[in-house]
């Protein structure tokens, strides 16, 4: 599986204008090696998931398929050119409510076979299972903070 990095960035839901160019996307949600990444993470504004970023929303959908917010973590509409999307503040609150008490370590272990199959992998190593659970916790913290402040989430995918 080729690595897919996903970045979730808190943004104001009030009057936010989506970036119109890749330079604006990089300034808002920089990749791990780009200027501003570390600062945005330290400020609690950005979470990046490396290589297996798509597995976080997939895990939530596998573990809580009947929860209305399970499908909202991975946005349904995309800017195909910039590989970006938005999760509005109302959806952020619903997602946060689902994620806050979710047992990610248990879910990642229980659904490791289904998660591997979802991504056409023969299996998931223990390291990947731990990484997905850890990444899910970091995404949860970002969504909880955004929900508390009424923020939206900007999503950037780098394949």
CSV table of C-alpha atoms in Angstrom, one decimal:
chain,number,residue,atom,x,y,z
A,1,UNK,CA,0.0,0.0,0.0
A,2,UNK,CA,1.4,3.4,-0.9
A,3,UNK,CA,1.4,5.8,2.0
A,4,UNK,CA,-1.5,8.2,2.3
A,5,UNK,CA,-0.9,11.1,4.7
A,6,UNK,CA,-3.9,12.9,6.1
A,7,UNK,CA,-3.9,16.3,7.9
A,8,UNK,CA,-6.8,17.6,10.0
A,9,UNK,CA,-6.6,21.4,10.7
A,10,UNK,CA,-8.9,23.4,13.0
A,11,UNK,CA,-10.3,26.5,11.3
A,12,UNK,CA,-12.9,29.0,12.1
A,13,UNK,CA,-16.3,28.0,10.9
A,14,UNK,CA,-17.2,31.6,10.7
A,15,UNK,CA,-16.3,33.1,7.3
A,16,UNK,CA,-13.6,30.6,6.5
A,17,UNK,CA,-12.7,30.7,2.8
A,18,UNK,CA,-11.2,27.4,1.5
A,19,UNK,CA,-7.8,27.7,-0.1
A,20,UNK,CA,-7.7,28.2,-3.8
A,21,UNK,CA,-4.2,27.1,-4.5
A,22,UNK,CA,-1.7,24.5,-3.4
A,23,UNK,CA,0.4,27.2,-1.8
A,24,UNK,CA,-2.5,28.3,0.3
A,25,UNK,CA,-3.2,24.7,1.2
A,26,UNK,CA,0.4,24.2,2.3
A,27,UNK,CA,0.3,27.3,4.4
A,28,UNK,CA,-2.9,26.2,6.1
A,29,UNK,CA,-2.1,22.5,6.5
A,30,UNK,CA,1.6,21.9,5.9
A,31,UNK,CA,3.0,18.5,5.3
A,32,UNK,CA,5.4,17.0,7.9
A,33,UNK,CA,8.5,18.6,6.2
A,34,UNK,CA,6.9,21.9,5.3
A,35,UNK,CA,7.4,25.2,7.1
A,36,UNK,CA,4.8,25.7,9.8
A,37,UNK,CA,4.0,22.1,10.5
A,38,UNK,CA,5.6,21.7,13.9
A,39,UNK,CA,4.2,25.1,15.0
A,40,UNK,CA,0.7,24.3,14.0
A,41,UNK,CA,0.9,20.9,15.9
A,42,UNK,CA,2.3,22.5,19.0
A,43,UNK,CA,-0.5,25.1,18.9
A,44,UNK,CA,-3.1,22.3,18.9
A,45,UNK,CA,-4.3,23.3,15.4
A,46,UNK,CA,-3.1,20.4,13.3
A,47,UNK,CA,-2.8,16.7,13.4
A,48,UNK,CA,-1.0,14.7,10.7
A,49,UNK,CA,-1.3,10.9,10.2
A,50,UNK,CA,1.5,9.3,8.2
A,51,UNK,CA,1.1,6.6,5.7
A,52,UNK,CA,-2.1,5.1,7.2
A,53,UNK,CA,-4.1,8.2,7.6
A,54,UNK,CA,-7.2,6.8,5.8
A,55,UNK,CA,-7.3,4.0,8.4
A,56,UNK,CA,-8.5,6.3,11.2
A,57,UNK,CA,-11.9,7.1,9.6
A,58,UNK,CA,-12.1,3.5,8.2
A,59,UNK,CA,-11.7,2.1,11.7
A,60,UNK,CA,-14.4,4.3,13.1
A,61,UNK,CA,-16.8,3.2,10.3
A,62,UNK,CA,-16.0,-0.5,10.9
A,63,UNK,CA,-16.4,-0.2,14.7
A,64,UNK,CA,-19.4,2.0,14.9
A,65,UNK,CA,-21.2,1.5,11.5
A,66,UNK,CA,-24.7,2.4,12.9
A,67,UNK,CA,-23.6,5.7,14.6
A,68,UNK,CA,-24.7,8.7,12.4
A,69,UNK,CA,-21.4,10.4,12.9
A,70,UNK,CA,-19.2,7.4,11.8
A,71,UNK,CA,-19.3,8.4,8.2
A,72,UNK,CA,-18.7,12.1,8.8
A,73,UNK,CA,-15.1,11.8,9.8
A,74,UNK,CA,-14.1,11.2,6.2
A,75,UNK,CA,-15.7,14.1,4.2
A,76,UNK,CA,-18.0,13.1,1.3
A,77,UNK,CA,-17.1,16.1,-0.9
A,78,UNK,CA,-13.6,16.9,-2.1
A,79,UNK,CA,-11.7,19.4,-4.1
A,80,UNK,CA,-10.2,16.8,-6.3
A,81,UNK,CA,-7.4,19.1,-7.6
A,82,UNK,CA,-6.2,20.2,-4.2
A,83,UNK,CA,-7.2,16.9,-2.3
A,84,UNK,CA,-8.9,18.9,0.4
A,85,UNK,CA,-12.3,19.0,2.1
A,86,UNK,CA,-14.1,20.6,5.0
A,87,UNK,CA,-16.0,19.1,8.0
A,88,UNK,CA,-18.4,21.8,9.3
A,89,UNK,CA,-18.7,22.7,13.0
A,90,UNK,CA,-22.0,20.9,13.5
A,91,UNK,CA,-20.5,17.7,12.1
A,92,UNK,CA,-17.3,18.3,14.2
A,93,UNK,CA,-19.4,18.3,17.3
A,94,UNK,CA,-21.2,15.0,16.3
A,95,UNK,CA,-17.9,13.4,15.4
A,96,UNK,CA,-16.3,14.5,18.7
A,97,UNK,CA,-19.2,13.1,20.7
A,98,UNK,CA,-18.6,9.7,19.0
A,99,UNK,CA,-14.8,9.7,19.3
A,100,UNK,CA,-14.3,11.0,22.9
A,101,UNK,CA,-15.2,7.7,24.6
A,102,UNK,CA,-14.2,5.3,21.8
A,103,UNK,CA,-11.9,2.4,22.8
A,104,UNK,CA,-9.5,2.8,19.8
A,105,UNK,CA,-6.9,0.3,21.1
A,106,UNK,CA,-9.6,-2.3,21.5
A,107,UNK,CA,-11.2,-1.4,18.1
A,108,UNK,CA,-7.9,-1.5,16.2
A,109,UNK,CA,-7.1,-5.0,17.6
A,110,UNK,CA,-10.6,-6.3,17.1
A,111,UNK,CA,-11.0,-5.0,13.5
A,112,UNK,CA,-7.4,-5.5,12.3
A,113,UNK,CA,-8.4,-8.2,9.8
A,114,UNK,CA,-11.3,-6.2,8.4
A,115,UNK,CA,-9.1,-3.0,8.3
A,116,UNK,CA,-6.4,-4.9,6.4
A,117,UNK,CA,-9.0,-6.2,3.9
A,118,UNK,CA,-10.5,-2.7,3.5
A,119,UNK,CA,-7.0,-1.6,2.2
A,120,UNK,CA,-6.2,-4.8,0.3
A,121,UNK,CA,-3.4,-5.7,2.7
A,122,UNK,CA,-2.7,-9.3,3.7
A,123,UNK,CA,-2.4,-8.3,7.4
A,124,UNK,CA,-1.6,-5.4,9.7
A,125,UNK,CA,1.5,-5.6,11.8
A,126,UNK,CA,1.3,-4.8,15.5
A,127,UNK,CA,3.1,-1.6,14.9
A,128,UNK,CA,0.4,-0.4,12.4
A,129,UNK,CA,-2.4,-1.4,14.7
A,130,UNK,CA,-0.7,0.7,17.5
A,131,UNK,CA,-0.2,3.6,15.1
A,132,UNK,CA,-3.8,3.6,13.9
A,133,UNK,CA,-5.0,3.7,17.6
A,134,UNK,CA,-2.5,6.4,18.5
A,135,UNK,CA,-3.5,8.5,15.4
A,136,UNK,CA,-7.2,8.1,16.3
A,137,UNK,CA,-6.5,9.4,19.8
A,138,UNK,CA,-4.7,12.5,18.4
A,139,UNK,CA,-7.5,13.1,15.9
A,140,UNK,CA,-10.0,12.8,18.8
A,141,UNK,CA,-8.2,15.4,20.8
A,142,UNK,CA,-8.2,17.8,17.8
A,143,UNK,CA,-11.9,17.3,17.2
A,144,UNK,CA,-12.8,17.7,20.9
A,145,UNK,CA,-10.9,21.0,21.0
A,146,UNK,CA,-12.5,22.2,17.7
A,147,UNK,CA,-16.0,21.2,19.0
A,148,UNK,CA,-15.5,23.1,22.2
A,149,UNK,CA,-14.6,26.2,20.3
A,150,UNK,CA,-17.2,25.8,17.5
A,151,UNK,CA,-14.5,25.3,14.9
A,152,UNK,CA,-14.6,23.4,11.6
A,153,UNK,CA,-12.0,21.0,10.4
A,154,UNK,CA,-10.1,21.4,7.1
A,155,UNK,CA,-8.9,18.0,5.7
A,156,UNK,CA,-5.8,17.6,3.4
A,157,UNK,CA,-4.8,14.4,1.8
A,158,UNK,CA,-1.3,13.7,0.4
A,159,UNK,CA,-0.9,10.5,-1.6
